[in-house]
Coordinates of C-alpha atoms in Angstrom, one line a residue:
X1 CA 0.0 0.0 0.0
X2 CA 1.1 3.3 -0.6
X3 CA 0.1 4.5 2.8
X4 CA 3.1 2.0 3.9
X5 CA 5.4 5.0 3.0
X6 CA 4.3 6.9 6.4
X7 CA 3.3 4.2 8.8
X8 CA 5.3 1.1 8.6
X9 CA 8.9 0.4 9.5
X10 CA 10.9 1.3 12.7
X11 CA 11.6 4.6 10.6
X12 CA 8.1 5.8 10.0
X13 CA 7.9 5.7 14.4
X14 CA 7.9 9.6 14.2
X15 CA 4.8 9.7 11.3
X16 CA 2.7 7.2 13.6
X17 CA 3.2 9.2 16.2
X18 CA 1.6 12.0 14.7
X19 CA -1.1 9.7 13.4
X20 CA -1.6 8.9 17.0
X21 CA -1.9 12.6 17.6
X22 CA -5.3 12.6 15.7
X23 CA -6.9 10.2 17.7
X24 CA -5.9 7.7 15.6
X25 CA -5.6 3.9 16.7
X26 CA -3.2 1.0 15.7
X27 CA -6.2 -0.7 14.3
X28 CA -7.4 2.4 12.0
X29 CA -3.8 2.6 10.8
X30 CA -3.6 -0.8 9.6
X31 CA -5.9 -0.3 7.2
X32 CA -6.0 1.8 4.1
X33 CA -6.1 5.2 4.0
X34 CA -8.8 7.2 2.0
X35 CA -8.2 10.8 1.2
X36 CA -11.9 12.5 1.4
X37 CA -11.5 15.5 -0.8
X38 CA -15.0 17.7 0.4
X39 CA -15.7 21.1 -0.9
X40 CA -17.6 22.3 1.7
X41 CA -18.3 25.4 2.3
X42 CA -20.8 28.2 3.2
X43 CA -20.7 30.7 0.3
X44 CA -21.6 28.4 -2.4
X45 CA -25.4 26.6 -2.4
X46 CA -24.1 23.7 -4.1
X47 CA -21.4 23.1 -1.7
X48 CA -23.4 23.6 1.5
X49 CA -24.8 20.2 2.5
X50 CA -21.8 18.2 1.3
X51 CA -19.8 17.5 5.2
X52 CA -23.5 15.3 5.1
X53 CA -22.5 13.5 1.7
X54 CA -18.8 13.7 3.0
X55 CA -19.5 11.6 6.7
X56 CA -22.0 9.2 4.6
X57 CA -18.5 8.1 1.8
X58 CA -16.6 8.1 5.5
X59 CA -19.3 6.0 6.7
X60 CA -19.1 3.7 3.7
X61 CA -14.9 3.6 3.8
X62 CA -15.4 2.4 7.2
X63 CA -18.3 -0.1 6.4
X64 CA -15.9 -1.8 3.7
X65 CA -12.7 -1.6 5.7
X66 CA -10.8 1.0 5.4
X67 CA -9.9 4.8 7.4
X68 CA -10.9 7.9 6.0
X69 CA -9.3 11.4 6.5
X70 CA -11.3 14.4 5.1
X71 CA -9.4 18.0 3.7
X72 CA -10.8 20.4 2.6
X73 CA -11.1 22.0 -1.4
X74 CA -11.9 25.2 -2.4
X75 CA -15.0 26.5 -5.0
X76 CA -16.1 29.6 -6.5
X77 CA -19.8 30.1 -6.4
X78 CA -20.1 30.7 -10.7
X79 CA -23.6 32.6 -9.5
X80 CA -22.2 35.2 -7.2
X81 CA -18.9 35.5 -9.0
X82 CA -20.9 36.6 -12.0
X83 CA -21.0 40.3 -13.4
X84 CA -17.7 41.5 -11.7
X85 CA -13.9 41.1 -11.7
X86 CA -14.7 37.9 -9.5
X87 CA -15.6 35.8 -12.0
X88 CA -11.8 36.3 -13.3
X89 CA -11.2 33.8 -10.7
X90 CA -13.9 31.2 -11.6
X91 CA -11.8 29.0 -14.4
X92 CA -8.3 29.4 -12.9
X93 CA -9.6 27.9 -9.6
X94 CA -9.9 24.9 -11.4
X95 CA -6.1 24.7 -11.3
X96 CA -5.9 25.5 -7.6
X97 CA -8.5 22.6 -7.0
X98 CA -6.3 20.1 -9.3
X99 CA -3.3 21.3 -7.8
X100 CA -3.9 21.5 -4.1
X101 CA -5.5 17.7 -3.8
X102 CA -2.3 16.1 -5.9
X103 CA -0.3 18.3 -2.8
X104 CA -2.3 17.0 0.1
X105 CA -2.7 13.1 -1.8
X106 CA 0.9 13.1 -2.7
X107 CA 2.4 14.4 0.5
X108 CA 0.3 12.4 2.9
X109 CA 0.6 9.1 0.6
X110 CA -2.5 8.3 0.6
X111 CA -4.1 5.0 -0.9
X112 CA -7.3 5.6 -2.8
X113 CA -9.7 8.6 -2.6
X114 CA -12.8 9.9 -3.0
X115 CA -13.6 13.9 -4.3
X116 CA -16.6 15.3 -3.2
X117 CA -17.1 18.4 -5.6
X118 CA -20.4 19.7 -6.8
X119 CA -20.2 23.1 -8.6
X120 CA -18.6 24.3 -12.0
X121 CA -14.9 23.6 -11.4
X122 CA -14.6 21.8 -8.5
X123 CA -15.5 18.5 -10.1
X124 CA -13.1 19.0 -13.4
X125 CA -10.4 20.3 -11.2
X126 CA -10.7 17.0 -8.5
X127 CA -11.1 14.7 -11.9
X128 CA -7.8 16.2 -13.2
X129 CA -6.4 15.6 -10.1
X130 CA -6.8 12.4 -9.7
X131 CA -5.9 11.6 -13.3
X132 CA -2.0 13.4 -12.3
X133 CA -2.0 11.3 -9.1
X134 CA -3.4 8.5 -10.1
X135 CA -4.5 6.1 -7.5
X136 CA -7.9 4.2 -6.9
X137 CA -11.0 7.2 -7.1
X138 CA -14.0 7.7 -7.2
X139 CA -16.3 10.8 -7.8
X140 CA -19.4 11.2 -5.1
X141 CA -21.5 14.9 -6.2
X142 CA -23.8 16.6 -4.4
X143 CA -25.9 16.3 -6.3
X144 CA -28.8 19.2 -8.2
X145 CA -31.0 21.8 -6.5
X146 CA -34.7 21.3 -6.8
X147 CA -36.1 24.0 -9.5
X148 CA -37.8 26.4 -8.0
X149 CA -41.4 27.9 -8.7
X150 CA -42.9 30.7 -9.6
X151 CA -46.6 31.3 -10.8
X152 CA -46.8 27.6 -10.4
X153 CA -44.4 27.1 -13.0
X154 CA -40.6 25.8 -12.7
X155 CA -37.7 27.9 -12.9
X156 CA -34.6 28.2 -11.6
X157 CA -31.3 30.5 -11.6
X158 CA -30.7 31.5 -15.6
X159 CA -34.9 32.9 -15.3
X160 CA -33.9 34.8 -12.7
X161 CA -31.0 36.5 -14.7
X162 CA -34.1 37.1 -17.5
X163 CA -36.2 38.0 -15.6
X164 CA -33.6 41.2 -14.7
X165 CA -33.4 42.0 -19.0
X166 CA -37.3 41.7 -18.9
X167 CA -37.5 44.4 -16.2
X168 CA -34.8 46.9 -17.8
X169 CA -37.2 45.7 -21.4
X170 CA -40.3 46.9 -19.0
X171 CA -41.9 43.6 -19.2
X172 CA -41.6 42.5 -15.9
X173 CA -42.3 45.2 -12.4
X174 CA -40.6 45.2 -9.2
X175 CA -42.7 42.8 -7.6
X176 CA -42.6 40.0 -10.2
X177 CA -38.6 40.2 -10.4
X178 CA -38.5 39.9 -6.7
X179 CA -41.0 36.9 -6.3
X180 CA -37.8 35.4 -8.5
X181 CA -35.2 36.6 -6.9
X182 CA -37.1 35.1 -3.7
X183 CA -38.2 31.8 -5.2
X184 CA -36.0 30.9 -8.0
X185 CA -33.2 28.8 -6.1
X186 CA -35.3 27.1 -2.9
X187 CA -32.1 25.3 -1.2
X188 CA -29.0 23.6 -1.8
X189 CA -27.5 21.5 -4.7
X190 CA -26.0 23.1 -7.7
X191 CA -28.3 24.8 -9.8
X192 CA -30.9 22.8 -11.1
X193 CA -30.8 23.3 -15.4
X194 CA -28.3 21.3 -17.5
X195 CA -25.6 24.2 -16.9
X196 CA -22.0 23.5 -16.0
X197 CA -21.9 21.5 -12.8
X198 CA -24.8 19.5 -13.4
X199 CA -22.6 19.0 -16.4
X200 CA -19.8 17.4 -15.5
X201 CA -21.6 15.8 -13.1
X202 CA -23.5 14.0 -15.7
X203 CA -20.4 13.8 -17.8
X204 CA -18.3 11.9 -14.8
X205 CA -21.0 8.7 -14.4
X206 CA -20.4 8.6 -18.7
X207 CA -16.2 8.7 -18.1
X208 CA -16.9 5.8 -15.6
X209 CA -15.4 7.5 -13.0
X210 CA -19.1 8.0 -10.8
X211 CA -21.6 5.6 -9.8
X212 CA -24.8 5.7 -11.6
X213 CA -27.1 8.6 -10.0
X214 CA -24.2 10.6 -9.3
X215 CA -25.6 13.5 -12.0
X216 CA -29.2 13.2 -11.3
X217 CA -29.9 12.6 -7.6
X218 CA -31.0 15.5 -6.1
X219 CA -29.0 17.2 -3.2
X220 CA -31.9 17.1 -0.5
X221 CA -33.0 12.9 -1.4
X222 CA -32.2 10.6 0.7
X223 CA -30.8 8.5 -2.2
X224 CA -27.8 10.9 -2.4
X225 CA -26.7 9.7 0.8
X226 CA -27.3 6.2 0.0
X227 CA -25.0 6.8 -2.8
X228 CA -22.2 8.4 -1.2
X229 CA -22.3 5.3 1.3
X230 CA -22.2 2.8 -2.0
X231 CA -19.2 5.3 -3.1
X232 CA -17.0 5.2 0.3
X233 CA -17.6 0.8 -0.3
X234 CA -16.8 1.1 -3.9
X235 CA -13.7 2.7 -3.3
X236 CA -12.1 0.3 -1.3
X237 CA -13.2 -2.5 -3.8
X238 CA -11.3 -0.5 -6.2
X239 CA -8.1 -0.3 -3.9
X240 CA -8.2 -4.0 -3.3
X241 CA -8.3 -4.7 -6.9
X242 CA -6.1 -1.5 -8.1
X243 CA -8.3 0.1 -10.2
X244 CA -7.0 3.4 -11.4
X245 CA -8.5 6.4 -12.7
X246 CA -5.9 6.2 -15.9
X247 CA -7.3 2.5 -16.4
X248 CA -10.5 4.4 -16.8
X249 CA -10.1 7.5 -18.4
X250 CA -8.8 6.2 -22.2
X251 CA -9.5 7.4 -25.4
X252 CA -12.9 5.1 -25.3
X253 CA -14.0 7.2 -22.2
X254 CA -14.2 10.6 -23.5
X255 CA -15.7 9.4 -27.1
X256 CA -18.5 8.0 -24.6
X257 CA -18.6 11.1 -23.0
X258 CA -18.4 13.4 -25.9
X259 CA -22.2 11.2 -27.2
X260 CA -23.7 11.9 -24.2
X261 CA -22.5 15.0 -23.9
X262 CA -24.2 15.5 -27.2
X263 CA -27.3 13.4 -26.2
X264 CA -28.1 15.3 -23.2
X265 CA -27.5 19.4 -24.4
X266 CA -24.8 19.9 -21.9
X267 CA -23.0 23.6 -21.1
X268 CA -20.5 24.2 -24.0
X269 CA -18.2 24.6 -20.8
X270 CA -17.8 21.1 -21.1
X271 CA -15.3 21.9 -24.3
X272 CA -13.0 23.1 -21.6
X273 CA -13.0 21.3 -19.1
X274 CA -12.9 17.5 -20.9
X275 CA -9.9 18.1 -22.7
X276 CA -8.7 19.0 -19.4
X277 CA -9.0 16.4 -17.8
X278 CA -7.8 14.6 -20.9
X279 CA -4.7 16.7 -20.8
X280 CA -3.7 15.3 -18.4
X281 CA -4.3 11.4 -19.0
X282 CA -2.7 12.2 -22.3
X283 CA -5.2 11.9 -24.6
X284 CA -6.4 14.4 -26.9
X285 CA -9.5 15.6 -27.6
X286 CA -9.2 17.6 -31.0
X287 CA -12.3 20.3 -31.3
X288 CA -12.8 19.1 -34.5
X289 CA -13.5 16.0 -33.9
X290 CA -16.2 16.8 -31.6
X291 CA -18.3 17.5 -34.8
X292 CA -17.7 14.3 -35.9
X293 CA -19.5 12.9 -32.7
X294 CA -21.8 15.7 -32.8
X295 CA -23.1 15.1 -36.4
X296 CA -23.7 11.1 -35.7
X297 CA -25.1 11.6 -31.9
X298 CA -29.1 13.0 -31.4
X299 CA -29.9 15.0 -29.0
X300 CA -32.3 13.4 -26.7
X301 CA -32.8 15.9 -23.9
X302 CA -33.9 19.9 -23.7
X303 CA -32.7 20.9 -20.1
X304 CA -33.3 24.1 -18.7
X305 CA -31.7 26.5 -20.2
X306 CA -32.8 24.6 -23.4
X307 CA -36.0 23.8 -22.2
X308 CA -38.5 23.3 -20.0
X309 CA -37.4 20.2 -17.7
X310 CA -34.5 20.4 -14.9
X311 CA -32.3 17.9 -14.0
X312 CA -35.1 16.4 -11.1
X313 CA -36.8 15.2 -14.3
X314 CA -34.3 13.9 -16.1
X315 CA -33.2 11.6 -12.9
X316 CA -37.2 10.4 -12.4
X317 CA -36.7 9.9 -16.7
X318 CA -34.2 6.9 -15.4
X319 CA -31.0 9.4 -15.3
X320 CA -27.5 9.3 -17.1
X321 CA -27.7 5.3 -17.8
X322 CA -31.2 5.9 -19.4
X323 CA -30.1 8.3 -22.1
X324 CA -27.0 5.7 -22.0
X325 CA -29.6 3.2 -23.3
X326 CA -30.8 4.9 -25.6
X327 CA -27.7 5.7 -27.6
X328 CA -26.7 1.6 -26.9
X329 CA -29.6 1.0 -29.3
X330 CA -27.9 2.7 -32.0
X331 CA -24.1 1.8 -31.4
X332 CA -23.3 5.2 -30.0
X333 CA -21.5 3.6 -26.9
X334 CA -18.4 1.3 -26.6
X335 CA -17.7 -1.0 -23.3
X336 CA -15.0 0.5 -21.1
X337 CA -14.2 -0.1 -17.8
X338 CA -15.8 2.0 -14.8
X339 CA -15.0 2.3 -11.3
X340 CA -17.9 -0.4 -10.4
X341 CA -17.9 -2.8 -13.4
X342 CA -18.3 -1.8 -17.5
X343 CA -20.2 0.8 -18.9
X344 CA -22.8 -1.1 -20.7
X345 CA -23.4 -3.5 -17.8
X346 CA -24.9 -0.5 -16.2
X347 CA -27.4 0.2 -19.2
X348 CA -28.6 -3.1 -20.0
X349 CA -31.8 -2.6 -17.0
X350 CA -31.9 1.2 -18.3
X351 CA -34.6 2.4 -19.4
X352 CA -35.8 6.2 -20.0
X353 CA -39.7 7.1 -18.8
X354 CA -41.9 10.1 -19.3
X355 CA -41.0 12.9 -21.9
X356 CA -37.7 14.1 -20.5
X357 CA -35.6 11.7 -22.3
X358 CA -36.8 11.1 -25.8
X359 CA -36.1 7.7 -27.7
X360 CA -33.7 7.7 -30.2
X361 CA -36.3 7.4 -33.2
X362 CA -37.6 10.9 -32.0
X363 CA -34.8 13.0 -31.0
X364 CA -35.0 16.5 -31.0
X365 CA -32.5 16.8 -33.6
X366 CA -30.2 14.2 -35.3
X367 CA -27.6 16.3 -34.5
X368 CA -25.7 16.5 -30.7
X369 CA -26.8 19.6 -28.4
X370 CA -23.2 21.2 -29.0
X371 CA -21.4 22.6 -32.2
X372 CA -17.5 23.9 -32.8
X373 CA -17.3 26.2 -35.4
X374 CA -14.4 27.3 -37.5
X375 CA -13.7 30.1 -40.4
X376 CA -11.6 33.3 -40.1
X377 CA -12.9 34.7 -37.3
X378 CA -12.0 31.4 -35.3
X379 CA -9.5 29.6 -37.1
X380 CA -8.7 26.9 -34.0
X381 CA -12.7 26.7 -33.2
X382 CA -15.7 28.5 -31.0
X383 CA -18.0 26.6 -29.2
X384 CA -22.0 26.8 -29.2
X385 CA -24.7 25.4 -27.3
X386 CA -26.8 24.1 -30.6
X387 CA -29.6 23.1 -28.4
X388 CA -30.1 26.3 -27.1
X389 CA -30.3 28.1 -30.1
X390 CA -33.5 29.5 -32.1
X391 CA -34.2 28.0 -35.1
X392 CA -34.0 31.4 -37.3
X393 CA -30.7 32.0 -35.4
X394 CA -29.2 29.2 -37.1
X395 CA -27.9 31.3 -39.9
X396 CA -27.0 34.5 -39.1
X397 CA -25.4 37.8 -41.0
X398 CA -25.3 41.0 -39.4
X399 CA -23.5 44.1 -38.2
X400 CA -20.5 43.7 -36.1
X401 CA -21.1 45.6 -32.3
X402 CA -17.8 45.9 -30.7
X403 CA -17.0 46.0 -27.2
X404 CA -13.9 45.3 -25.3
X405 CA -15.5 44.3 -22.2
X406 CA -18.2 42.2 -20.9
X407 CA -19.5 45.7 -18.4
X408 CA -19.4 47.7 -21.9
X409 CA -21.7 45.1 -24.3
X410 CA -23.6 44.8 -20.7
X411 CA -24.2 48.8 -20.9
X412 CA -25.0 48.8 -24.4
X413 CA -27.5 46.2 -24.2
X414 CA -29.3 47.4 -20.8
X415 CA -29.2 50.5 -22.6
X416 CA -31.0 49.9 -25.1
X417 CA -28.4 50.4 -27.9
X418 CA -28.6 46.8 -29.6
X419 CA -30.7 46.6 -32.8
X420 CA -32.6 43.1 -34.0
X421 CA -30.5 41.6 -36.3
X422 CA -26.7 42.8 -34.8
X423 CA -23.8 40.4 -33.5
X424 CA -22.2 41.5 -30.3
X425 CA -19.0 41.2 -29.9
X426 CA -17.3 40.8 -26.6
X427 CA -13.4 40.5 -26.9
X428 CA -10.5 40.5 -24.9
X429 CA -12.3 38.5 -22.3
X430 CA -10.2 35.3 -23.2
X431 CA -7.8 32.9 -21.0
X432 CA -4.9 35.5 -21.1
X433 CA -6.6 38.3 -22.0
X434 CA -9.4 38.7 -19.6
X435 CA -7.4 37.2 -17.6
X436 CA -9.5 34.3 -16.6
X437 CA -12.0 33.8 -19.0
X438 CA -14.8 35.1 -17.9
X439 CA -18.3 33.5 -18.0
X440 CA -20.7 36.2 -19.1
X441 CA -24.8 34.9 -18.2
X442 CA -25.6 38.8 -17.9
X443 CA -25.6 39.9 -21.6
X444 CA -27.2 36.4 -22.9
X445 CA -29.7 36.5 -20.0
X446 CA -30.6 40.4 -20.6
X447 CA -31.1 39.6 -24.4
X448 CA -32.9 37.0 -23.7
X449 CA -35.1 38.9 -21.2
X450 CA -35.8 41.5 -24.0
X451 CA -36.9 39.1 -26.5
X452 CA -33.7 40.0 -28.5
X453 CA -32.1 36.7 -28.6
X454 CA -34.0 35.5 -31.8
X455 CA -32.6 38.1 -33.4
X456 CA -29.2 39.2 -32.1
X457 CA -26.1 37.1 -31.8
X458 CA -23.2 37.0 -29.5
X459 CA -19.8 36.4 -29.7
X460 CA -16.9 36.4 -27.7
X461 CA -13.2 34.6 -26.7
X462 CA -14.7 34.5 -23.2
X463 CA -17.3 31.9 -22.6
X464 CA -20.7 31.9 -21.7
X465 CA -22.7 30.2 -18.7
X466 CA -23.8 26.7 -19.1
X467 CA -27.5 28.6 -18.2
X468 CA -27.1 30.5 -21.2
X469 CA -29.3 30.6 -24.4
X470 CA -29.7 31.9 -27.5
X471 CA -26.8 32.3 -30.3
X472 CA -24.3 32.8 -27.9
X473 CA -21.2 31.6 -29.3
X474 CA -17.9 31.9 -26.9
X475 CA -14.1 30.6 -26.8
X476 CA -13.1 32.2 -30.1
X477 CA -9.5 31.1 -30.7
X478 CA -6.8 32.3 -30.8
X479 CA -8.3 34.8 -28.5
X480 CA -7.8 38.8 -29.2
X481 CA -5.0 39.2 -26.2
X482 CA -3.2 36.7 -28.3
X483 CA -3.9 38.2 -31.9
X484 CA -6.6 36.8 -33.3
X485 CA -8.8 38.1 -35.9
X486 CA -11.4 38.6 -33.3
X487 CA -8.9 42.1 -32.2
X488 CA -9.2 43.4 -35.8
X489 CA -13.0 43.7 -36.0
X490 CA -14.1 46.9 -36.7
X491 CA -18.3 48.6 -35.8
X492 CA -20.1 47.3 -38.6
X493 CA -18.1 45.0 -39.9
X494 CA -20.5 41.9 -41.7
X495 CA -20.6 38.8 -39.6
X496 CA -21.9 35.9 -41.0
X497 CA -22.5 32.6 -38.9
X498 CA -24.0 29.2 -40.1
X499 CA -24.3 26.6 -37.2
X500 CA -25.6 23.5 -39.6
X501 CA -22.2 24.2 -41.3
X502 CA -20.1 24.6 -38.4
X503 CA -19.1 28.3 -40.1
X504 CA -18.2 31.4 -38.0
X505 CA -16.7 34.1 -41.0
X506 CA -15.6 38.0 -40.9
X507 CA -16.9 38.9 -44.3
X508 CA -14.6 41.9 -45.0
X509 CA -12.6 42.1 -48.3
X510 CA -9.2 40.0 -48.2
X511 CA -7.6 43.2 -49.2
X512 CA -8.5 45.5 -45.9
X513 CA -8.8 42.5 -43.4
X514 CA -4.9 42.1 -44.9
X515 CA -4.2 45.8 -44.2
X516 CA -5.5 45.3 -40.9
X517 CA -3.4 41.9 -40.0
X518 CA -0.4 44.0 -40.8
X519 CA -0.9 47.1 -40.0
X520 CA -0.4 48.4 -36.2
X521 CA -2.0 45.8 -33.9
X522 CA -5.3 47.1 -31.9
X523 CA -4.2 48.4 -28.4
X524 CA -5.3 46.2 -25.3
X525 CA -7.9 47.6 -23.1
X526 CA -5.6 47.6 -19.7
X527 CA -6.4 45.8 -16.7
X528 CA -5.1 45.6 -13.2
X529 CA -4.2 42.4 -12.9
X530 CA -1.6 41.3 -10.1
X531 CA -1.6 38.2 -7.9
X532 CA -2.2 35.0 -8.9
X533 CA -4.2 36.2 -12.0
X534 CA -0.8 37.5 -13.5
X535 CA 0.8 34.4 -12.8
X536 CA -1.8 32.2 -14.7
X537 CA -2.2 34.9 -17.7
X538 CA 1.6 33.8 -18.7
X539 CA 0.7 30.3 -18.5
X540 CA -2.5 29.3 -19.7
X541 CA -3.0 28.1 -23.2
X542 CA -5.7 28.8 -25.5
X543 CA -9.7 27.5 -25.2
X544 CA -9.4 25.2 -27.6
X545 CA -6.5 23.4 -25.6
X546 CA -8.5 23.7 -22.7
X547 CA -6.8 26.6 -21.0
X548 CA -4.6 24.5 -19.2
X549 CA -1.4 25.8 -17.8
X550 CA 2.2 24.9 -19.7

């Protein structure tokens, strides 16, 4: 056991020493020793209830042999951190998350753990984690907020950031935007549409590396901490028989994940953080290739912000190994291993009830909820949530509206200064260039709010919410702060975008968008960036590689 590198031998006296310092006794030490990586804490709704789902895995580790020692991890509340420079932080805490558990496994040699995430990056962060360190783990969420109501009708966070364009629009009075503010998230869990935690929490039962409910339980049920016992059991099965996250995470794993990525309409955010996690089993996942999955995959689900059913539904539908199912029936799936078994072992009792999940005869589209496309204007790839998207937004030409800033487009459009038909374009908001990357659900939200987002487009090298709707099409590469053509579009420039075709294009004559390449390069708005942020602007790569540090 690894754990035998700070416990056994006459030389390892002074580390049990300190083991017997925590209360510890010869018997617990015998056994193995399970990291328990919680994200606890009181700022973030989704991370408020999990010391209950953290005791029920110790419970479980116990149960099936072995001694648990919980840490803590950090998370940003995506929610709060919105609108302002705190949302710079949102994305680069992923590599705090990833790097702080490979400290505390590493140094305390731990055997096998279990992560405990819920929200946005937490969960990538601990999965990239424990692809570096790579010993026995398993991945217990806590699980999705109930949707909340209002009127007598479901709802949850991204109508709530609506609801605030259909007030500035006049639509909505005081009174009815607070009866959402008051009702729109009623208790813990992460938020309850398909945006980016519920995700990746989806997306980590398809890698293999969760038990089956882990997406879809809801935070408050009972079952959830049922299935954090099963989890704290499973991982010592796993340590017994040396089951690694890198024997699970192959090439196979991610394909699968890609389909029911596609299949369920996830957050585009799921472009950054799966080759992430990818990065660092080292397997690559080229954006291009996800159109190749995209175009043979259906998609089977329309979550909120898509549509009208939250994540609640889809688990009552039969959850994650339903939709599972239904892409077996078509060959969409290949066997791999999982932390409990194989993949389709889980799928063969499946099956999807009610209208949340459709078969896949019906879909909703032949097509997966997600499209990269690529042209001048993104010559690496950008990133849309098909699913989300309008019909008659589909194809798209109109005038460019430049801003340099997610608080200047957010004016503008509050402001009234957006016409139907134009593109916005939000730039220097990229990896390096925001720094950070900003997600930006305020402009989609206040479009949508306004009944503008039939008829007005955005763009940006940022990246937009997972609760986000419309055409809003995000991680534009290369990103402005790095040179990209995105820097050299000029007010009223003609964009044209064509989803179906995977086609994103500056149509300005070859002769001036030459002058511009090589004329004097557009000046950088200027930010204040010191810290940490400064430190990760110099080392993060692009969107399309994932923005992961070099």
């Amino acid at each position: 056991m690894k754990s035998d590198n700070v416990k056994t031998g006459i030389d390892r006296a002074p580390h049990r020493s300190l083991f017997y310092a925590l209360g510890m006794t010869e018997e617990e030490l015998s056994r193995p020793l399970i990291a328990v990586v919680s994200a606890k804490s009181e700022i973030v709704p989704g991370h408020l209830h999990l010391d209950k789902v953290a005791q029920a895995a110790k419970d479980g580790i116990r149960m099936a042999g072995g001694t648990p020692f919980e840490f803590p991890a950090i998370g940003v509340c995506d929610g709060i951190a919105m609108g302002h420079e705190g949302m710079r932080y949102s994305l680069p805490s992923r590599e705090l998350i990833a790097d702080s558990v490979e400290s505390m496994v590493k140094a305390h040699a731990f055997d096998g753990m279990v992560l405990v995430p819920n929200c946005d990056k937490a969960v990538p962060g601990m999965l990239m984690a424990a692809a570096r360190v790579n010993i026995p783990a398993i991945v217990i969420s806590g699980g999705p907020m109930l949707s909340g109501r209002v009127n007598g009708v479901k709802t949850s966070l991204s109508s709530l950031f609506e609801a605030v364009g259909a007030h500035a629009g006049g639509s909505m009075d005081d009174a009815g935007l607070l009866e959402y503010e008051r009702r729109a998230c009623p208790g813990c869990g992460s938020c309850s549409g398909m945006y980016t935690a519920n995700s990746m929490n989806c997306l980590t039962e398809s890698l293999g590396m969760g038990l089956p409910g882990n997406g879809t339980i809801p935070a408050v049920h009972a079952a959830r901490v049922a299935l954090a016992k099963r989890a704290g059991m499973q991982i010592m099965r796993a340590v017994e028989q040396d089951i690694k996250p890198r024997d699970i995470l192959n090439e196979t794993a991610f394909l699968n994940a890609l389909a029911v990525d596609m299949a369920l309409g996830c957050s585009t955010n799921s472009m950054l953080h799966l080759p992430a996690i990818a990065h660092e089993c080292g397997v690559a996942i080229d954006l291009a290739s996800v159109n190749a999955v995209s175009e043979k995959t259906p998609n089977l689900c329309h979550l909120a912000p898509a549509g009208h059913h939250y994540i609640e539904e889809l688990n009552e539908a039969g959850g994650v190994s339903a939709v599972m199912a239904e892409l077996s029936k078509a060959g969409l799936l290949r066997d791999n291993k999982t932390i409990d078994g194989m993949l389709l072992n889980r799928v063969k009792k499946a099956k999807a009830t009610g209208d949340c999940i459709r078969s896949i005869e019906d879909p909703y589209s032949k097509t997966g909820g997600i499209a990269v496309l690529f042209g001048n204007l993104a010559e690496n790839g950008c990133v849309v949530k098909r699913a989300a998207v309008a019909p008659e937004m589909m194809r798209h030409s109109g005038p460019a509206r430049v801003f340099d800033s997610e608080e200047q487009a957010y004016a503008a459009i509050m402001g009234g200064e957006i016409n139907r038909g134009d593109v916005v374009v939000i730039r220097y908001e990229g990896p390096r260039g925001g720094p950070g990357m900003r997600e930006m659900l305020a402009p989609t939200s206040a479009l949508c709010g306004m009944g503008l987002d039939k008829d007005v487009a955005l763009i940006t090298d940022g990246r937009f919410s997972g609760a986000s709707r419309g055409a809003a099409i995000g991680h534009v590469s290369p990103e402005a702060a790095a040179g990209g053509l995105i820097a050299h579009v000029r007010e009223g420039d003609t964009i044209r975008i064509d989803i179906d075709r995977y086609s994103l294009t500056l149509d300005v004559p070859k002769e001036e968008l030459n002058r511009r390449l090589t004329g004097a390069r557009p000046k950088a708005p200027e930010r204040n960036t010191g810290g940490w942020l400064a430190r990760y602007a110099r080392m993060v790569t692009s969107a399309d590689k994932g923005a992961v540090l070099e």
